[in-house]
Amino acid sequence: MRPFRQLAWGAGLAATTVTALVTPASAATTDLGTLSGGTQSSATGVNSAGLTVGWARVSAATYATRWNAQGTITRLTSPQDSTGSQAFAVNDAGVIVGDATGSNGKVPVRWNTDGTVTDLGAPPGGKGGVARAVSGNGVIVGETYDASSGLTRAARWNPDGSRAVLPALPGDRQAWALGVNASGVAVGVSFSPNLRPRPVRWNADGTVQELPALPGDTAGRANGINDNGEIVGMSGVSTPMGPTRRTPVRWKADGTVTALPPLGGDDGGEAHAVNGLGAVVGESTHGGLGPRAAQWGSDGTVTSLGAPANSKNACAPASVSTGGTTVGECGIDDPEDASLFHAVRWN
């Protein structure tokens, strides 16, 4: 998933913060490029075999793409009558999930290992949607849109074909599910009526629980979860313009929250993904700007992943495999368009 730019305590959940040493590092970086004739691309997911997924933009259209371990890009099959698509995640079996856009808006889709694409359909009461994450055993989560109000609802699609809306926190109106593990535990964000984001976890039975923000913070978001139940995301302060003072955080399986330190010279950021060994990737920022690619070890130590030679060093990792391969996007130096970015892989 392309990283998003954007409190009460959960029952029985404790909070604490720790400080870890900041150390320099470097990683082999590869600009994965884009489709022929394209201008932009973003890598949103990677599996243990090095299969990377995301999307590329050609003219005004966006197409779901995959890169093999050697970095060769291929456009994924689009559903019939669709005008565009995006891929957001891939599991170790090679199942890819995302969305496709048609005349009636976005629909959640799954690309099967044989290359065929399946419209997942909306849960009861929903219309269309987006598939954001897939577990190793095929549990998919994302969002759908309420058929009556159009508001966004978190959703889950199970391997047996059943699908369901996941509830927002009591009193909240909208929610997104952004990550899921093999136990069927999902994480994401629930929005209050004034759009204050709160980090949440949905248990396998579908019940929702708020995760604690850091002391003094009033907002947050849970972006990813591994099969050990570790969760990563951000904690911050909610304002009418969105969260400020974003801090990368990790929640243990028991809900204890820990601040992850930014890179030297920075003052915040956001964690986007965690692998099965506890390695976390995300962005480190100063004043909410100038994102740099960062990785945190299981002990919380932060290192810089660096950037490709043709990059403006504005990078946002989105996914990390069990082997430590990280993918995301970086802004590129282009004299004609300063807003362009490309998919990037860090090894």
Short mmCIF file of C-alpha atoms in Angstrom, two decimals:
data_model
loop_
_atom_site.label_atom_id
_atom_site.label_comp_id
_atom_site.label_asym_id
_atom_site.label_seq_id
_atom_site.Cartn_x
_atom_site.Cartn_y
_atom_site.Cartn_z
CA MET A 1 0.00 0.00 0.00
CA ARG A 2 1.24 3.45 -0.74
CA PRO A 3 1.86 5.12 2.64
CA PHE A 4 -0.90 7.40 3.87
CA ARG A 5 -0.06 11.04 4.71
CA GLN A 6 -2.25 12.29 7.23
CA LEU A 7 -7.51 9.23 22.50
CA ALA A 8 -8.65 7.09 24.71
CA TRP A 9 -6.88 4.02 26.10
CA GLY A 10 -8.04 0.55 25.09
CA ALA A 11 -9.26 -1.64 27.91
CA GLY A 12 -6.43 -3.50 29.56
CA LEU A 13 -3.74 -1.91 27.37
CA ALA A 14 -0.66 -0.27 28.88
CA ALA A 15 1.64 2.36 27.36
CA THR A 16 5.33 3.06 27.65
CA THR A 17 8.09 4.75 25.68
CA VAL A 18 11.76 3.92 25.30
CA THR A 19 14.76 5.44 23.56
CA ALA A 20 17.05 3.54 21.20
CA LEU A 21 20.43 4.47 19.74
CA VAL A 22 20.49 5.99 16.26
CA THR A 23 23.09 4.44 13.97
CA PRO A 24 23.99 5.07 10.32
CA ALA A 25 23.54 2.44 7.64
CA SER A 26 23.28 2.02 3.91
CA ALA A 27 21.35 -0.35 1.66
CA ALA A 28 21.60 -1.32 -1.98
CA THR A 29 18.84 0.68 -3.65
CA THR A 30 17.23 0.05 -7.02
CA ASP A 31 14.94 2.36 -8.96
CA LEU A 32 12.39 -0.12 -10.35
CA GLY A 33 11.24 2.26 -13.05
CA THR A 34 7.79 2.27 -14.59
CA LEU A 35 5.87 0.87 -17.54
CA SER A 36 6.91 1.82 -21.07
CA GLY A 37 5.62 5.31 -21.75
CA GLY A 38 4.85 5.80 -18.05
CA THR A 39 5.73 8.67 -15.75
CA GLN A 40 5.37 7.34 -12.21
CA SER A 41 5.25 4.13 -10.21
CA SER A 42 4.98 2.96 -6.61
CA ALA A 43 5.89 -0.36 -4.97
CA THR A 44 3.43 -1.30 -2.25
CA GLY A 45 4.15 -4.94 -1.36
CA VAL A 46 6.90 -7.58 -1.50
CA ASN A 47 7.07 -11.27 -0.60
CA SER A 48 9.89 -13.58 0.49
CA ALA A 49 10.64 -14.56 -3.13
CA GLY A 50 11.25 -10.93 -4.07
CA LEU A 51 8.00 -10.57 -6.02
CA THR A 52 7.09 -6.88 -5.78
CA VAL A 53 3.70 -5.35 -6.55
CA GLY A 54 2.34 -1.85 -6.94
CA TRP A 55 1.18 0.36 -9.75
CA ALA A 56 2.41 2.52 -12.60
CA ARG A 57 0.89 5.54 -14.30
CA VAL A 58 0.74 5.88 -18.07
CA SER A 59 -0.79 9.14 -19.29
CA ALA A 60 -3.87 9.61 -17.08
CA ALA A 61 -4.38 5.91 -16.29
CA THR A 62 -2.99 3.87 -13.40
CA TYR A 63 -2.34 0.14 -13.80
CA ALA A 64 -1.54 -2.60 -11.27
CA THR A 65 1.95 -3.96 -11.82
CA ARG A 66 4.38 -6.57 -10.60
CA TRP A 67 8.17 -6.71 -10.67
CA ASN A 68 9.94 -10.08 -10.57
CA ALA A 69 13.02 -10.66 -8.42
CA GLN A 70 15.21 -9.38 -11.26
CA GLY A 71 13.24 -6.11 -11.43
CA THR A 72 11.36 -6.72 -14.69
CA ILE A 73 7.99 -4.94 -14.65
CA THR A 74 4.74 -6.48 -15.96
CA ARG A 75 1.25 -5.05 -16.08
CA LEU A 76 -1.31 -7.22 -14.27
CA THR A 77 -4.48 -8.36 -16.00
CA SER A 78 -7.33 -5.88 -15.55
CA PRO A 79 -10.94 -6.94 -15.00
CA GLN A 80 -13.20 -6.58 -18.00
CA ASP A 81 -14.44 -3.01 -18.58
CA SER A 82 -12.07 -1.53 -15.98
CA THR A 83 -10.25 1.71 -16.70
CA GLY A 84 -7.45 1.31 -14.16
CA SER A 85 -6.19 -0.72 -11.23
CA GLN A 86 -3.76 -0.77 -8.32
CA ALA A 87 -2.05 -3.60 -6.41
CA PHE A 88 -1.40 -3.07 -2.70
CA ALA A 89 -0.10 -6.33 -1.23
CA VAL A 90 1.22 -9.80 -2.05
CA ASN A 91 1.65 -12.87 0.18
CA ASP A 92 4.30 -15.58 0.00
CA ALA A 93 1.98 -17.77 -2.09
CA GLY A 94 1.96 -15.06 -4.76
CA VAL A 95 -1.65 -13.93 -4.22
CA ILE A 96 -1.98 -10.20 -4.96
CA VAL A 97 -4.78 -7.87 -3.83
CA GLY A 98 -5.85 -4.35 -4.75
CA ASP A 99 -8.62 -2.61 -6.63
CA ALA A 100 -9.91 -1.92 -10.12
CA THR A 101 -11.80 1.14 -11.29
CA GLY A 102 -14.85 0.91 -13.54
CA SER A 103 -17.96 2.89 -14.40
CA ASN A 104 -19.34 2.32 -10.88
CA GLY A 105 -16.16 3.22 -9.02
CA LYS A 106 -13.56 1.04 -7.30
CA VAL A 107 -14.05 -2.68 -6.66
CA PRO A 108 -11.82 -4.93 -4.48
CA VAL A 109 -9.93 -7.54 -6.49
CA ARG A 110 -7.56 -10.49 -6.07
CA TRP A 111 -5.02 -11.61 -8.63
CA ASN A 112 -4.67 -15.39 -8.33
CA THR A 113 -1.38 -17.24 -8.75
CA ASP A 114 -2.33 -18.22 -12.33
CA GLY A 115 -2.63 -14.55 -13.25
CA THR A 116 -6.42 -14.41 -13.37
CA VAL A 117 -8.24 -11.65 -11.54
CA THR A 118 -11.30 -12.03 -9.29
CA ASP A 119 -13.76 -9.36 -8.18
CA LEU A 120 -14.12 -10.03 -4.44
CA GLY A 121 -17.49 -8.34 -4.19
CA ALA A 122 -18.69 -6.13 -1.38
CA PRO A 123 -19.74 -7.33 2.08
CA PRO A 124 -23.47 -7.15 2.91
CA GLY A 125 -24.55 -3.50 3.00
CA GLY A 126 -21.44 -2.37 1.12
CA LYS A 127 -20.73 -1.19 -2.39
CA GLY A 128 -17.37 -1.63 -4.12
CA GLY A 129 -14.18 -1.13 -2.17
CA VAL A 130 -10.43 -1.67 -1.99
CA ALA A 131 -8.43 -4.73 -0.84
CA ARG A 132 -5.42 -3.39 1.12
CA ALA A 133 -3.69 -6.41 2.65
CA VAL A 134 -3.57 -10.21 2.46
CA SER A 135 -2.26 -12.70 5.03
CA GLY A 136 -0.19 -15.76 4.28
CA ASN A 137 -3.28 -17.95 4.45
CA GLY A 138 -5.43 -15.72 2.26
CA VAL A 139 -7.38 -13.49 4.67
CA ILE A 140 -7.92 -10.14 2.95
CA VAL A 141 -8.83 -6.79 4.51
CA GLY A 142 -9.51 -3.32 3.21
CA GLU A 143 -12.54 -1.14 2.89
CA THR A 144 -15.97 -0.95 1.31
CA TYR A 145 -18.42 1.92 0.99
CA ASP A 146 -21.77 1.96 2.77
CA ALA A 147 -24.42 1.42 0.11
CA SER A 148 -26.70 4.03 1.70
CA SER A 149 -24.41 6.74 3.05
CA GLY A 150 -21.27 6.21 0.99
CA LEU A 151 -19.15 6.31 4.16
CA THR A 152 -16.04 4.11 4.29
CA ARG A 153 -16.31 0.85 6.26
CA ALA A 154 -13.49 -1.53 7.13
CA ALA A 155 -14.01 -4.94 5.52
CA ARG A 156 -12.66 -8.48 5.61
CA TRP A 157 -12.80 -11.23 2.96
CA ASN A 158 -12.20 -14.77 4.23
CA PRO A 159 -10.64 -17.68 2.28
CA ASP A 160 -13.99 -19.53 2.35
CA GLY A 161 -15.57 -16.71 0.35
CA SER A 162 -17.45 -15.09 3.22
CA ARG A 163 -17.09 -11.35 3.71
CA ALA A 164 -18.03 -8.93 6.44
CA VAL A 165 -17.92 -5.29 7.49
CA LEU A 166 -15.65 -4.64 10.48
CA PRO A 167 -17.07 -2.15 12.99
CA ALA A 168 -15.66 1.27 13.74
CA LEU A 169 -15.13 2.23 17.38
CA PRO A 170 -18.34 3.16 19.25
CA GLY A 171 -19.44 6.62 18.17
CA ASP A 172 -17.15 6.68 15.12
CA ARG A 173 -18.53 6.83 11.60
CA GLN A 174 -15.80 5.43 9.35
CA ALA A 175 -12.89 2.97 9.45
CA TRP A 176 -10.15 1.50 7.23
CA ALA A 177 -8.47 -1.89 7.65
CA LEU A 178 -4.83 -1.68 6.58
CA GLY A 179 -3.16 -4.91 7.72
CA VAL A 180 -3.97 -8.51 8.68
CA ASN A 181 -2.13 -11.60 9.94
CA ALA A 182 -2.64 -15.35 9.62
CA SER A 183 -4.76 -15.45 12.79
CA GLY A 184 -7.29 -13.14 11.14
CA VAL A 185 -6.38 -10.21 13.41
CA ALA A 186 -6.65 -6.95 11.46
CA VAL A 187 -5.45 -3.42 12.19
CA GLY A 188 -6.24 0.01 10.87
CA VAL A 189 -7.87 3.28 11.82
CA SER A 190 -11.28 4.42 13.06
CA PHE A 191 -12.47 7.99 12.46
CA SER A 192 -14.58 10.04 14.85
CA PRO A 193 -17.33 12.29 13.43
CA ASN A 194 -14.79 15.16 13.33
CA LEU A 195 -12.34 12.83 11.52
CA ARG A 196 -9.96 12.28 14.43
CA PRO A 197 -8.08 9.07 13.53
CA ARG A 198 -7.65 6.41 16.22
CA PRO A 199 -5.52 3.26 15.88
CA VAL A 200 -7.49 0.04 16.19
CA ARG A 201 -7.19 -3.73 16.18
CA TRP A 202 -9.96 -6.10 15.13
CA ASN A 203 -9.82 -9.51 16.76
CA ALA A 204 -10.46 -12.65 14.73
CA ASP A 205 -14.10 -12.61 15.85
CA GLY A 206 -14.52 -9.12 14.39
CA THR A 207 -14.66 -7.19 17.66
CA VAL A 208 -12.79 -3.88 17.63
CA GLN A 209 -10.39 -2.52 20.24
CA GLU A 210 -8.68 0.87 20.37
CA LEU A 211 -4.91 0.80 20.63
CA PRO A 212 -3.27 3.37 22.91
CA ALA A 213 -1.55 6.45 21.55
CA LEU A 214 1.59 7.71 23.25
CA PRO A 215 1.03 9.73 26.46
CA GLY A 216 -0.25 13.20 25.56
CA ASP A 217 -1.22 12.22 22.02
CA THR A 218 -4.80 12.16 20.75
CA ALA A 219 -4.58 10.42 17.39
CA GLY A 220 -2.94 7.54 15.61
CA ARG A 221 -3.07 4.86 12.96
CA ALA A 222 -2.10 1.16 12.87
CA ASN A 223 -0.62 0.34 9.47
CA GLY A 224 0.68 -3.22 9.71
CA ILE A 225 0.77 -6.39 11.81
CA ASN A 226 2.89 -9.55 11.70
CA ASP A 227 1.95 -13.12 12.61
CA ASN A 228 3.36 -12.60 16.13
CA GLY A 229 0.80 -9.88 16.76
CA GLU A 230 3.27 -6.96 16.65
CA ILE A 231 1.66 -3.83 15.20
CA VAL A 232 3.25 -0.67 13.79
CA GLY A 233 1.99 2.75 12.85
CA MET A 234 2.02 6.26 14.21
CA SER A 235 0.89 8.32 17.19
CA GLY A 236 0.24 12.05 17.04
CA VAL A 237 -1.94 14.99 17.94
CA SER A 238 -5.20 15.54 16.10
CA THR A 239 -6.01 18.95 14.60
CA PRO A 240 -8.66 20.09 12.08
CA MET A 241 -5.95 19.85 9.40
CA GLY A 242 -4.97 16.27 10.35
CA PRO A 243 -2.48 14.65 12.75
CA THR A 244 0.58 16.67 13.74
CA ARG A 245 3.80 15.62 15.44
CA ARG A 246 3.63 12.14 13.99
CA THR A 247 5.78 9.65 15.90
CA PRO A 248 6.57 6.14 14.59
CA VAL A 249 5.38 3.51 17.07
CA ARG A 250 5.24 -0.22 17.66
CA TRP A 251 2.60 -2.03 19.71
CA LYS A 252 3.40 -5.38 21.28
CA ALA A 253 0.80 -8.13 21.09
CA ASP A 254 -0.39 -7.12 24.58
CA GLY A 255 -1.01 -3.55 23.35
CA THR A 256 1.98 -1.89 24.97
CA VAL A 257 3.04 1.04 22.78
CA THR A 258 6.64 2.13 22.23
CA ALA A 259 7.97 5.17 20.39
CA LEU A 260 10.48 4.43 17.62
CA PRO A 261 13.24 7.06 17.27
CA PRO A 262 13.64 9.06 14.04
CA LEU A 263 16.89 9.38 12.15
CA GLY A 264 19.41 11.93 13.34
CA GLY A 265 18.21 15.49 12.73
CA ASP A 266 14.57 14.45 12.36
CA ASP A 267 11.75 14.80 14.86
CA GLY A 268 9.04 12.36 13.74
CA GLY A 269 7.76 10.01 11.09
CA GLU A 270 5.59 6.92 10.64
CA ALA A 271 6.11 3.15 10.64
CA HIS A 272 4.38 1.42 7.72
CA ALA A 273 5.18 -2.31 7.92
CA VAL A 274 6.70 -5.01 10.14
CA ASN A 275 7.97 -8.45 9.12
CA GLY A 276 7.91 -11.73 11.01
CA LEU A 277 11.32 -11.06 12.59
CA GLY A 278 10.23 -7.72 14.01
CA ALA A 279 12.03 -5.50 11.47
CA VAL A 280 10.03 -2.31 10.91
CA VAL A 281 10.20 0.08 7.93
CA GLY A 282 8.77 3.52 7.45
CA GLU A 283 9.66 7.15 7.07
CA SER A 284 11.60 9.60 9.22
CA THR A 285 10.67 13.29 8.85
CA HIS A 286 11.52 16.76 10.12
CA GLY A 287 8.53 18.96 10.77
CA GLY A 288 6.42 16.43 8.88
CA LEU A 289 8.41 17.03 5.68
CA GLY A 290 11.36 15.52 3.82
CA PRO A 291 10.60 11.81 4.39
CA ARG A 292 13.68 9.56 4.56
CA ALA A 293 13.56 5.78 4.33
CA ALA A 294 14.18 4.22 7.74
CA GLN A 295 14.36 0.75 9.24
CA TRP A 296 14.07 -0.18 12.89
CA GLY A 297 15.46 -3.42 14.28
CA SER A 298 13.60 -5.61 16.76
CA ASP A 299 15.45 -3.71 19.52
CA GLY A 300 14.25 -0.34 18.19
CA THR A 301 17.58 0.76 16.73
CA VAL A 302 17.01 2.98 13.67
CA THR A 303 19.07 2.95 10.47
CA SER A 304 18.86 4.85 7.20
CA LEU A 305 18.05 2.86 4.06
CA GLY A 306 19.33 5.59 1.77
CA ALA A 307 17.99 6.49 -1.66
CA PRO A 308 18.77 5.81 -5.33
CA ALA A 309 21.31 8.05 -7.05
CA ASN A 310 18.60 9.71 -9.17
CA SER A 311 16.40 10.42 -6.15
CA LYS A 312 15.67 13.63 -4.28
CA ASN A 313 16.01 11.55 -1.07
CA ALA A 314 12.28 11.89 -0.40
CA CYS A 315 11.42 8.24 0.22
CA ALA A 316 8.62 6.27 1.87
CA PRO A 317 8.99 2.48 2.35
CA ALA A 318 5.71 0.57 2.28
CA SER A 319 6.51 -3.13 2.84
CA VAL A 320 9.30 -5.41 4.12
CA SER A 321 9.71 -9.15 3.47
CA THR A 322 10.85 -11.75 5.98
CA GLY A 323 14.29 -11.63 4.37
CA GLY A 324 14.49 -7.88 4.83
CA THR A 325 13.85 -6.73 1.26
CA THR A 326 12.03 -3.40 1.48
CA VAL A 327 9.98 -1.65 -1.21
CA GLY A 328 8.32 1.73 -1.50
CA GLU A 329 8.77 4.91 -3.48
CA CYS A 330 11.17 7.83 -3.83
CA GLY A 331 10.85 11.19 -5.52
CA ILE A 332 13.05 11.44 -8.58
CA ASP A 333 15.04 14.33 -10.01
CA ASP A 334 13.12 15.52 -13.03
CA PRO A 335 13.69 19.06 -14.34
CA GLU A 336 10.19 19.18 -15.84
CA ASP A 337 8.12 17.75 -12.98
CA ALA A 338 9.29 17.94 -9.34
CA SER A 339 6.36 15.79 -8.15
CA LEU A 340 7.34 12.56 -9.92
CA PHE A 341 8.23 9.43 -7.96
CA HIS A 342 9.32 5.87 -8.81
CA ALA A 343 9.02 2.48 -7.18
CA VAL A 344 12.19 1.58 -5.25
CA ARG A 345 13.61 -1.61 -3.74
CA TRP A 346 16.12 -1.71 -0.90
CA ASN A 347 18.20 -4.88 -0.36
#
